Coordinates of C-alpha atoms and ligand atoms in Angstrom, one line a residue:
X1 CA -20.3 -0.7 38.5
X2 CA -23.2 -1.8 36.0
X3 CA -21.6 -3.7 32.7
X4 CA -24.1 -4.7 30.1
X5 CA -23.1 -7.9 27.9
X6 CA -24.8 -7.8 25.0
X7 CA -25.1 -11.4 23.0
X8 CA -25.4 -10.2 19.4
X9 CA -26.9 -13.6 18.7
X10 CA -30.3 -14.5 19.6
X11 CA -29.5 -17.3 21.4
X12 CA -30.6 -17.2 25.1
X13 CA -28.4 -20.2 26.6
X14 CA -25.3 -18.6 24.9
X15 CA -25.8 -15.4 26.7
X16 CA -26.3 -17.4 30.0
X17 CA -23.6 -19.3 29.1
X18 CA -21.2 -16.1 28.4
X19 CA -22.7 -13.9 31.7
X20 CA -21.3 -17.0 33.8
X21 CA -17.8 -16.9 32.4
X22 CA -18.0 -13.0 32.7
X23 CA -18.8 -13.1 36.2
X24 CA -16.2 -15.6 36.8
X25 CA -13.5 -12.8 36.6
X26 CA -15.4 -9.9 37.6
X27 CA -14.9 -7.9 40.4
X28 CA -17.9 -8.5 43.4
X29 CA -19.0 -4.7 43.1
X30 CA -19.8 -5.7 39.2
X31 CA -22.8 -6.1 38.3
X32 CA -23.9 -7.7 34.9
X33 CA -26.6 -8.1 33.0
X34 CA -26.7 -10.1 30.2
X35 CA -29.3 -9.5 27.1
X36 CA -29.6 -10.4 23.2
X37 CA -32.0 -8.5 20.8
X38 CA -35.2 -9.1 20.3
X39 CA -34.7 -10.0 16.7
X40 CA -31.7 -11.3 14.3
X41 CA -29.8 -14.5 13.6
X42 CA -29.4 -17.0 16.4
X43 CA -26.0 -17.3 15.4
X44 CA -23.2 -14.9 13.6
X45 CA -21.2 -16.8 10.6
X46 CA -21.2 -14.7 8.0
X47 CA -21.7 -10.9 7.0
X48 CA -25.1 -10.9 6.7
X49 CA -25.7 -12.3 9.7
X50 CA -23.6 -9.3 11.2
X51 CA -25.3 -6.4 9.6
X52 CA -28.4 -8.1 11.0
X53 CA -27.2 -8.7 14.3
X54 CA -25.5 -4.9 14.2
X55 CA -28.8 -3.7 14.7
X56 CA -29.9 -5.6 17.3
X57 CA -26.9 -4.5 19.4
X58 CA -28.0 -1.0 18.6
X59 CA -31.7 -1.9 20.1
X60 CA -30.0 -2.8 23.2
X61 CA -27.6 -0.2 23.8
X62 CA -30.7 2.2 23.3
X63 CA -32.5 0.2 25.8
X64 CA -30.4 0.7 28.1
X65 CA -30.4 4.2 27.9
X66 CA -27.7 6.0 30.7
X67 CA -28.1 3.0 33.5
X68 CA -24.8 1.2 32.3
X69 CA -20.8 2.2 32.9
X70 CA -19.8 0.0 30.3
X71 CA -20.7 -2.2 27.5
X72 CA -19.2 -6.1 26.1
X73 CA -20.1 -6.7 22.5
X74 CA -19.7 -10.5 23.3
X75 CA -19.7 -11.4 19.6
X76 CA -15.6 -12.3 17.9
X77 CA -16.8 -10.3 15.1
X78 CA -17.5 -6.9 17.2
X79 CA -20.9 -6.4 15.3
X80 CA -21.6 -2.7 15.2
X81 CA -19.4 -1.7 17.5
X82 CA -18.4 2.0 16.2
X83 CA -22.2 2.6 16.4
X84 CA -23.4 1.9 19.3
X85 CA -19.8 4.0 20.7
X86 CA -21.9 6.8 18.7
X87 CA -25.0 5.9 21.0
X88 CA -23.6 5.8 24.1
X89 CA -21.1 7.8 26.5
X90 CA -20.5 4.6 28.5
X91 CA -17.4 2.7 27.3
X92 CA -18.1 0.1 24.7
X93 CA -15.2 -3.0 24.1
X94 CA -15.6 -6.0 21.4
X95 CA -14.5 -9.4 22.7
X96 CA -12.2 -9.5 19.5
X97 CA -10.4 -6.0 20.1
X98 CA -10.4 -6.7 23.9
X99 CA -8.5 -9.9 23.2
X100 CA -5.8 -8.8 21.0
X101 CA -4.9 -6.0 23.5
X102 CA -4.6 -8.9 26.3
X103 CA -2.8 -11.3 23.6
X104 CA -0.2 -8.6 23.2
X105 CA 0.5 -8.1 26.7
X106 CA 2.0 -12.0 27.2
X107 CA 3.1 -12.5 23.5
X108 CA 4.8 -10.8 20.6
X109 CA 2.6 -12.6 18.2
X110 CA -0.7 -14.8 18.5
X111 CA -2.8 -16.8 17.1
X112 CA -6.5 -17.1 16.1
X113 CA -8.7 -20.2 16.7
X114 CA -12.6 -19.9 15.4
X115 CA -15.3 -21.1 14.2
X116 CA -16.3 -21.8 10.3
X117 CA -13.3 -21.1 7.7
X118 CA -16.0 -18.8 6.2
X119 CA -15.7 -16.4 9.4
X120 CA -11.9 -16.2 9.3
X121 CA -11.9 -12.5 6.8
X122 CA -14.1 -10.9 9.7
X123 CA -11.3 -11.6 11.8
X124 CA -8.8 -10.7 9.3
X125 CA -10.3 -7.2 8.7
X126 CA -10.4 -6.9 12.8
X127 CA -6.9 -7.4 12.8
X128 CA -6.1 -4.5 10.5
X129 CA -8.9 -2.3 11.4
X130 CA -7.3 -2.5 14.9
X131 CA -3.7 -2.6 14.0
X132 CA -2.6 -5.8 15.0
X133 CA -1.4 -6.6 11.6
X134 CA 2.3 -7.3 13.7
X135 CA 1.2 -8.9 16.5
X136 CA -1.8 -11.7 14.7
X137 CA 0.3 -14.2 13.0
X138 CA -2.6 -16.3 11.5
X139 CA -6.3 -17.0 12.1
X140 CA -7.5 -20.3 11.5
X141 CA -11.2 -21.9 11.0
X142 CA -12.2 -25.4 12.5
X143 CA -15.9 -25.5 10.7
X144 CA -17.0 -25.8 14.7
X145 CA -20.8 -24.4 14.0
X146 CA -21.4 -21.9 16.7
X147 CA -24.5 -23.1 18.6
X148 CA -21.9 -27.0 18.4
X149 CA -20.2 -24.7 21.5
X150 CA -23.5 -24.8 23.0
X151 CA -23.9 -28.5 23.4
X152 CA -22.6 -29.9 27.2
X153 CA -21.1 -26.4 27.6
X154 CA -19.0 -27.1 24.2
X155 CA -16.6 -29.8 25.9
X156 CA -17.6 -32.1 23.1
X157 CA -15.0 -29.1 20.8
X158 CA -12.4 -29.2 22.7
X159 CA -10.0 -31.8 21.2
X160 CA -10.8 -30.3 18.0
X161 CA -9.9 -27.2 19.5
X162 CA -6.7 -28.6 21.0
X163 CA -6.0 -29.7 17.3
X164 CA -6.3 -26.5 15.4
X165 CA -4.1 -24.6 18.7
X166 CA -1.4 -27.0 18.5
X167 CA -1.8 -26.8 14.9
X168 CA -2.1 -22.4 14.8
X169 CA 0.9 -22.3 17.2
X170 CA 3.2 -24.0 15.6
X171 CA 2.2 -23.2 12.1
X172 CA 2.4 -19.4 13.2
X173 CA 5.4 -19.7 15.5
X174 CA 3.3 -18.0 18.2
X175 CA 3.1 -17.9 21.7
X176 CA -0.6 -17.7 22.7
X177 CA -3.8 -17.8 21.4
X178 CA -6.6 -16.3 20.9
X179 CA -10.0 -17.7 21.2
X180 CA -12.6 -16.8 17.6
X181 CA -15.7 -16.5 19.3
X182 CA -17.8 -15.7 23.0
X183 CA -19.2 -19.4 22.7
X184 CA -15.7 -20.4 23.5
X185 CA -15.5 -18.7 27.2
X186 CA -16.7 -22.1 28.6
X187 CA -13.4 -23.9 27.8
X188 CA -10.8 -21.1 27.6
X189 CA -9.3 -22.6 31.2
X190 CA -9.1 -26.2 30.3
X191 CA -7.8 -25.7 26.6
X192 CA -5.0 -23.5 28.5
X193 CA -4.4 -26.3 30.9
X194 CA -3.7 -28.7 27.6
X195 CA -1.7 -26.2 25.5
X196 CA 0.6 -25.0 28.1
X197 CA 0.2 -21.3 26.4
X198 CA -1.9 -17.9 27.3
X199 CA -5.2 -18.9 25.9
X200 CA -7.2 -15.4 25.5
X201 CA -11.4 -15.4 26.1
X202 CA -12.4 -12.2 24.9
X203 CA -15.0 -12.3 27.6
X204 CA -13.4 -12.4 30.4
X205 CA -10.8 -10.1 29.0
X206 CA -13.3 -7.8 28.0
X207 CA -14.9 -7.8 31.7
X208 CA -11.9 -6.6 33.1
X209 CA -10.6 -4.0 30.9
X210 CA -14.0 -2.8 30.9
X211 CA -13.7 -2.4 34.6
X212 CA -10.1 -0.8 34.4
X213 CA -11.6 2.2 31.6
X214 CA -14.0 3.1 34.5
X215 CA -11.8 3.1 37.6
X216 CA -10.0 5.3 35.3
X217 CA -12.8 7.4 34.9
X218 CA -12.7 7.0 30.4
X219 CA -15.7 7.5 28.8
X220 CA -16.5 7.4 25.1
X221 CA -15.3 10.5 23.1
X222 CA -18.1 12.7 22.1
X223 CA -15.7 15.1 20.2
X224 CA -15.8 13.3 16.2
X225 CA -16.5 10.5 14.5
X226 CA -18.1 8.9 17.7
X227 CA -20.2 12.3 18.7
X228 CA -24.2 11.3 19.3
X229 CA -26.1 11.1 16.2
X230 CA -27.5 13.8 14.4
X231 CA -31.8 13.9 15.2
X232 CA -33.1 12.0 12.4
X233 CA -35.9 9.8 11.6
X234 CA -35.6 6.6 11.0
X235 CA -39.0 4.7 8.7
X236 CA -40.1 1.2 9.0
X237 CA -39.1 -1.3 11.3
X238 CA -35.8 0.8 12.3
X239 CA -38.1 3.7 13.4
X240 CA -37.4 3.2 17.0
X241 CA -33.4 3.5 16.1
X242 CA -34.1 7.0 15.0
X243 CA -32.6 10.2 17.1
Ligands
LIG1 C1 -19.5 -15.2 18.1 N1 -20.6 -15.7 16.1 O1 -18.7 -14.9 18.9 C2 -19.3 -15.3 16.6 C3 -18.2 -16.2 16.3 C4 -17.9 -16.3 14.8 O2 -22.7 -15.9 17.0 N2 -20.8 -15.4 18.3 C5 -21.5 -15.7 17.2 O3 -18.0 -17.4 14.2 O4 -17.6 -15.2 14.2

């Protein structure tokens, strides 16, 4: 099968970085490609980087046209992620939903590690939009910048990381966490070697349920809300958006 990862970010060694952990757990018949836009923030920490970078995943889905089975938002904020299900037939998973279904297959509740404190409400209204109101027992900021998870493949985080788990799980009384961002897919395995508990990339998670929707043969809903666009034109710089 063909899986586009989309970076939402602009940054090119953090895509790299994410298509390597993806292909770490994906089957040998997968094949990936890995892209950003062409424009927008080289980093998401905040809502306006989001709208921004909701776009630029739009661009890319478009790009891509009908040559994909499915499609990883890798960005912990899922940036525009009921759109571009609109755009496209092909299945379309954000790393944050993909790893709160995984958390809450090995734990009845989990945690939240991320980035900036700032970034924390994004989560927060992904738990609820999602439902997992019951099952996320706290999401916690380290201030780790971003592109700081870029540096040495991020191993410079890690005992910061360690910190805030040990911290999050027993704070939260929970039994696994859940990692706040894609730029975190480098150390998922070694921070779960420390902490002795299910620590969820939503990467890798996403790979592989992505892969399980199209063994199953599920493609996006056309019927409602997630239906194709209506033809309309788009002015300006979004003109190429238009349908
Ligand atoms: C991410 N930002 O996964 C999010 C993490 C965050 O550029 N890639 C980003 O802080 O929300």
């Amino acid at each position: 099968m063909n899986l586009l990862l989309i970076n939402p970010n602009t940054t090119a060694s953090m895509t790299r970085s994410m298509a390597e952990a993806a292909r770490r757990v994906a089957r040998p018949d997968t094949r990936i490609t890995a892209v950003q836009p062409s424009f927008g923030p080289v980093s998401i920490e905040g809502h306006h980087d989001e709208v921004i970078a909701a776009a630029g995943v739009l661009e890319q889905v478009r790009a891509a046209g009908t040559s994909m089975d499915a499609v990883i938002l890798a960005c912990f904020g899922d940036p525009g992620l009921d759109a571009a299900r609109e755009a496209t037939e092909a299945p379309v998973l954000g790393i944050a939903e993909a790893a709160f279904h995984a958390a809450s297959f090995v734990s009845t509740g989990f945690s939240v590690v991320t980035t900036l404190v700032r970034t924390c409400v994004i989560a927060e209204h992904l738990v609820l939009k999602y439902g997992y109101e019951r099952r996320c027992r706290g999401v916690h900021g380290t201030n780790i910048p971003v592109l700081a998870l870029e540096e040495d493949g991020g191993l410079a985080c890690v005992p910061a990381l360690e910190d805030a788990c040990r911290a999050a799980l027993a704070r939260d009384r929970s039994g696994a966490i859940v990692l706040g961002c894609g730029g975190m897919a480098s150390v998922s395995a070694e921070l779960q070697r420390r902490l002795g508990v299910p620590v969820i990339d939503g990467v890798a998670a996403a790979v592989v349920l992505a892969e399980a929707l199209v063994q199953l043969g599920l493609r996006t809903s056309k019927q409602g809300d997630y239906a194709t666009p209506l033809p309309k034109r788009y002015l300006g710089w979004a003109g190429p958006l238009g349908w």
